mmCIF file of C-alpha atoms in Angstrom:
data_model
loop_
_atom_site.group_PDB
_atom_site.id
_atom_site.type_symbol
_atom_site.label_atom_id
_atom_site.label_comp_id
_atom_site.label_asym_id
_atom_site.label_seq_id
_atom_site.Cartn_x
_atom_site.Cartn_y
_atom_site.Cartn_z
ATOM 1 C CA UNK L 134 -79.790 -125.130 110.139
ATOM 2 C CA UNK L 135 -80.001 -121.438 109.229
ATOM 3 C CA UNK L 136 -78.168 -119.796 106.135
ATOM 4 C CA UNK L 137 -75.718 -116.979 107.021
ATOM 5 C CA UNK L 138 -77.140 -113.798 105.390
ATOM 6 C CA UNK L 139 -73.696 -112.203 103.410
ATOM 7 C CA UNK L 140 -72.530 -109.996 101.082
ATOM 8 C CA UNK L 141 -70.475 -110.843 98.004
ATOM 9 C CA UNK L 142 -68.898 -109.308 94.988
ATOM 10 C CA UNK L 143 -71.523 -108.172 91.987
ATOM 11 C CA UNK L 144 -70.390 -109.891 88.948
ATOM 12 C CA UNK L 145 -69.584 -112.973 90.801
ATOM 13 C CA UNK L 146 -71.836 -115.821 90.161
ATOM 14 C CA UNK L 147 -75.233 -115.605 92.374
ATOM 15 C CA UNK L 148 -77.778 -117.060 90.532
ATOM 16 C CA UNK L 149 -78.806 -120.955 91.399
ATOM 17 C CA UNK L 150 -75.621 -121.678 92.634
ATOM 18 C CA UNK L 151 -75.404 -119.084 95.937
ATOM 19 C CA UNK L 152 -79.182 -119.017 96.231
ATOM 20 C CA UNK L 153 -79.725 -122.881 95.845
ATOM 21 C CA UNK L 154 -76.990 -123.456 98.580
ATOM 22 C CA UNK L 155 -78.692 -120.768 100.922
ATOM 23 C CA UNK L 156 -82.015 -122.529 100.372
ATOM 24 C CA UNK L 157 -80.518 -125.589 101.210
ATOM 25 C CA UNK L 158 -78.880 -124.526 104.301
ATOM 26 C CA UNK L 159 -82.463 -123.851 105.706
ATOM 27 C CA UNK L 160 -83.386 -127.476 105.763
ATOM 28 C CA UNK L 161 -86.603 -129.355 105.078
ATOM 29 C CA UNK L 162 -88.925 -126.475 105.683
ATOM 30 C CA UNK L 163 -91.978 -126.466 103.165
ATOM 31 C CA UNK L 164 -92.077 -122.701 102.809
ATOM 32 C CA UNK L 165 -88.576 -120.769 102.600
ATOM 33 C CA UNK L 166 -87.062 -118.193 100.245
ATOM 34 C CA UNK L 167 -83.548 -117.269 99.429
ATOM 35 C CA UNK L 168 -83.299 -113.594 98.230
ATOM 36 C CA UNK L 169 -80.370 -111.993 96.328
ATOM 37 C CA UNK L 170 -80.039 -108.383 95.904
ATOM 38 C CA UNK L 171 -77.213 -106.974 93.560
ATOM 39 C CA UNK L 172 -76.584 -103.085 94.251
ATOM 40 C CA UNK L 173 -75.511 -102.199 90.728
ATOM 41 C CA UNK L 174 -76.066 -98.500 91.807
ATOM 42 C CA UNK L 175 -73.767 -95.589 92.502
ATOM 43 C CA UNK L 176 -75.044 -95.558 96.144
ATOM 44 C CA UNK L 177 -73.834 -97.532 99.317
ATOM 45 C CA UNK L 178 -76.794 -99.005 101.503
ATOM 46 C CA UNK L 179 -76.977 -99.377 105.089
ATOM 47 C CA UNK L 180 -79.667 -101.800 106.611
ATOM 48 C CA UNK L 181 -82.510 -100.674 108.158
ATOM 49 C CA UNK L 182 -84.714 -103.676 109.319
ATOM 50 C CA UNK L 183 -87.146 -106.456 108.276
ATOM 51 C CA UNK L 184 -91.142 -106.545 108.906
ATOM 52 C CA UNK L 185 -92.220 -110.046 108.642
ATOM 53 C CA UNK L 186 -96.313 -110.379 107.783
ATOM 54 C CA UNK L 187 -95.635 -114.196 108.605
ATOM 55 C CA UNK L 188 -92.603 -116.474 108.966
ATOM 56 C CA UNK L 189 -89.288 -115.295 110.364
ATOM 57 C CA UNK L 190 -85.614 -115.449 109.465
ATOM 58 C CA UNK L 191 -82.469 -116.858 111.378
ATOM 59 C CA UNK L 192 -80.416 -114.131 109.578
ATOM 60 C CA UNK L 193 -79.703 -110.491 110.243
ATOM 61 C CA UNK L 194 -79.830 -108.370 107.243
ATOM 62 C CA UNK L 195 -76.292 -107.838 105.877
ATOM 63 C CA UNK L 196 -75.433 -104.449 107.655
ATOM 64 C CA UNK L 197 -73.715 -102.493 104.744
ATOM 65 C CA UNK L 198 -73.981 -103.191 100.808
ATOM 66 C CA UNK L 199 -71.385 -101.254 98.831
ATOM 67 C CA UNK L 200 -72.006 -100.582 95.315
ATOM 68 C CA UNK L 201 -71.357 -103.509 93.263
ATOM 69 C CA UNK L 202 -72.050 -105.950 95.810
ATOM 70 C CA UNK L 203 -74.912 -108.408 96.600
ATOM 71 C CA UNK L 204 -76.465 -109.282 99.378
ATOM 72 C CA UNK L 205 -78.226 -112.665 100.311
ATOM 73 C CA UNK L 206 -80.842 -112.978 103.148
ATOM 74 C CA UNK L 207 -83.562 -115.695 103.582
ATOM 75 C CA UNK L 208 -86.531 -116.035 105.343
ATOM 76 C CA UNK L 209 -88.857 -119.115 106.227
ATOM 77 C CA UNK L 210 -91.983 -120.060 107.780
ATOM 78 C CA UNK L 211 -92.185 -120.311 111.422
ATOM 79 C CA UNK L 212 -91.144 -123.613 112.811
ATOM 80 C CA UNK L 213 -93.587 -126.227 114.013
ATOM 81 C CA UNK L 214 -97.268 -127.242 112.400
ATOM 82 C CA UNK L 215 -98.394 -123.622 111.650
ATOM 83 C CA UNK L 216 -100.001 -122.765 108.351
ATOM 84 C CA UNK L 217 -97.698 -119.463 107.781
ATOM 85 C CA UNK L 218 -95.798 -118.759 104.906
ATOM 86 C CA UNK L 219 -92.545 -116.707 104.503
ATOM 87 C CA UNK L 220 -93.809 -113.165 104.170
ATOM 88 C CA UNK L 221 -92.300 -109.894 104.663
ATOM 89 C CA UNK L 222 -90.742 -106.563 103.524
ATOM 90 C CA UNK L 223 -87.078 -105.571 104.270
ATOM 91 C CA UNK L 224 -85.357 -102.103 103.781
ATOM 92 C CA UNK L 225 -82.288 -100.251 103.240
ATOM 93 C CA UNK L 226 -81.166 -96.645 103.569
ATOM 94 C CA UNK L 227 -79.379 -95.524 100.655
ATOM 95 C CA UNK L 228 -76.584 -92.966 100.869
ATOM 96 C CA UNK L 229 -78.402 -90.286 98.384
ATOM 97 C CA UNK L 230 -81.320 -90.112 100.996
ATOM 98 C CA UNK L 231 -83.565 -92.695 99.817
ATOM 99 C CA UNK L 232 -85.078 -96.079 100.962
ATOM 100 C CA UNK L 233 -84.850 -99.271 99.216
ATOM 101 C CA UNK L 234 -87.804 -101.425 100.013
ATOM 102 C CA UNK L 235 -87.986 -105.093 98.884
ATOM 103 C CA UNK L 236 -91.113 -107.284 99.253
ATOM 104 C CA UNK L 237 -91.090 -111.040 99.332
ATOM 105 C CA UNK L 238 -94.404 -113.460 99.623
ATOM 106 C CA UNK L 239 -94.073 -117.268 99.805
ATOM 107 C CA UNK L 240 -97.594 -117.847 101.025
ATOM 108 C CA UNK L 241 -98.513 -121.302 103.079
ATOM 109 C CA UNK L 242 -101.816 -121.740 100.887
ATOM 110 C CA UNK L 243 -101.303 -122.163 97.161
ATOM 111 C CA UNK L 244 -105.345 -122.678 96.772
ATOM 112 C CA UNK L 245 -105.799 -118.691 97.224
ATOM 113 C CA UNK L 246 -102.371 -116.940 97.051
ATOM 114 C CA UNK L 247 -99.207 -117.053 94.760
ATOM 115 C CA UNK L 248 -95.766 -116.077 95.160
ATOM 116 C CA UNK L 249 -95.037 -112.183 94.745
ATOM 117 C CA UNK L 250 -92.420 -109.557 94.966
ATOM 118 C CA UNK L 251 -91.858 -106.148 94.374
ATOM 119 C CA UNK L 252 -89.202 -103.295 94.983
ATOM 120 C CA UNK L 253 -89.673 -99.656 95.303
ATOM 121 C CA UNK L 254 -87.866 -96.727 96.584
ATOM 122 C CA UNK L 255 -89.406 -94.012 99.166
ATOM 123 C CA UNK L 256 -87.768 -90.412 99.870
ATOM 124 C CA UNK L 257 -85.941 -90.361 103.077
ATOM 125 C CA UNK L 258 -85.231 -92.972 105.686
ATOM 126 C CA UNK L 259 -88.218 -95.297 106.159
ATOM 127 C CA UNK L 260 -88.079 -98.468 108.141
ATOM 128 C CA UNK L 261 -90.094 -101.521 107.173
ATOM 129 C CA UNK L 262 -93.497 -101.961 108.756
ATOM 130 C CA UNK L 263 -97.088 -103.085 107.947
ATOM 131 C CA UNK L 264 -97.976 -100.071 106.150
ATOM 132 C CA UNK L 265 -94.811 -100.321 104.023
ATOM 133 C CA UNK L 266 -95.745 -104.261 103.184
ATOM 134 C CA UNK L 267 -99.438 -103.387 102.486
ATOM 135 C CA UNK L 268 -98.248 -100.626 100.052
ATOM 136 C CA UNK L 269 -95.670 -103.213 98.029
ATOM 137 C CA UNK L 270 -98.138 -106.123 98.139
ATOM 138 C CA UNK L 271 -101.686 -104.600 97.579
ATOM 139 C CA UNK L 272 -101.007 -100.787 95.926
ATOM 140 C CA UNK L 273 -97.758 -100.658 94.052
ATOM 141 C CA UNK L 274 -97.985 -103.211 91.206
ATOM 142 C CA UNK L 275 -96.187 -106.131 92.382
ATOM 143 C CA UNK L 276 -94.643 -108.968 90.252
ATOM 144 C CA UNK L 277 -96.197 -112.533 90.422
ATOM 145 C CA UNK L 278 -93.308 -115.292 91.320
ATOM 146 C CA UNK L 279 -93.510 -117.034 87.810
ATOM 147 C CA UNK L 280 -90.266 -118.081 86.802
ATOM 148 C CA UNK L 281 -89.797 -115.010 84.528
ATOM 149 C CA UNK L 282 -87.773 -111.997 84.679
ATOM 150 C CA UNK L 283 -89.631 -108.619 85.030
ATOM 151 C CA UNK L 284 -88.445 -105.198 85.316
ATOM 152 C CA UNK L 285 -89.286 -101.452 86.004
ATOM 153 C CA UNK L 286 -88.337 -98.092 86.618
ATOM 154 C CA UNK L 287 -88.460 -97.233 90.468
ATOM 155 C CA UNK L 288 -87.756 -93.519 89.755
ATOM 156 C CA UNK L 289 -84.869 -91.488 91.326
ATOM 157 C CA UNK L 290 -82.565 -92.513 88.479
ATOM 158 C CA UNK L 291 -82.826 -96.397 89.365
ATOM 159 C CA UNK L 292 -84.092 -99.413 87.746
ATOM 160 C CA UNK L 293 -85.050 -102.955 89.025
ATOM 161 C CA UNK L 294 -84.747 -106.361 87.144
ATOM 162 C CA UNK L 295 -85.606 -109.308 88.793
ATOM 163 C CA UNK L 296 -87.112 -113.054 89.120
ATOM 164 C CA UNK L 297 -88.610 -115.081 91.629
ATOM 165 C CA UNK L 298 -89.544 -118.984 91.388
ATOM 166 C CA UNK L 299 -93.033 -119.996 91.496
ATOM 167 C CA UNK L 300 -92.305 -122.883 94.372
ATOM 168 C CA UNK L 301 -93.074 -122.944 97.982
ATOM 169 C CA UNK L 302 -89.075 -123.157 98.216
ATOM 170 C CA UNK L 303 -88.520 -120.042 96.130
ATOM 171 C CA UNK L 304 -85.603 -118.150 95.411
ATOM 172 C CA UNK L 305 -85.569 -114.497 94.295
ATOM 173 C CA UNK L 306 -82.759 -112.879 92.263
ATOM 174 C CA UNK L 307 -82.762 -109.282 91.981
ATOM 175 C CA UNK L 308 -80.557 -106.107 90.322
ATOM 176 C CA UNK L 309 -81.092 -102.606 91.092
ATOM 177 C CA UNK L 310 -79.124 -100.507 88.951
ATOM 178 C CA UNK L 311 -78.776 -96.987 87.508
ATOM 179 C CA UNK L 312 -81.102 -96.084 84.776
ATOM 180 C CA UNK L 313 -78.454 -94.884 82.409
ATOM 181 C CA UNK L 314 -76.555 -98.327 82.849
#
């Protein structure tokens, strides 16, 4: 059973409850992720697309993410006895003329790989694709999904803080805010 992608008010409890419920609703899948991204910026966001390196989602990205709201999105490995994880990137156009990209990686094989996540802002309107995924995974200093909080400046007056679980049934909680907040 699929979790419904949704939007909720920022400041409403997100954390373990909402993301845990989303993760549980995906059923008994060995590699899955529930992602919550809070828009604590002064810009509204409009969904562009998702690119999957491996895995899939039964959800469509929530279309409009007004300021002070949180989007919840989930992904999982491809159904069946296949050796894939839930790995990809999704993109939102920001009304300030930028693109917010969120990369997530819950690999199938923990012998060679670990959970990773990243957020980056690009100039202009840029759909998620393999090039964006490669940039976020290999080139733009991603964060390890190690159950710890990480943060960085995104440029363009924005800052991100987030935490990703280290398990194959992971949650990723992110807050994007104006740097002045």
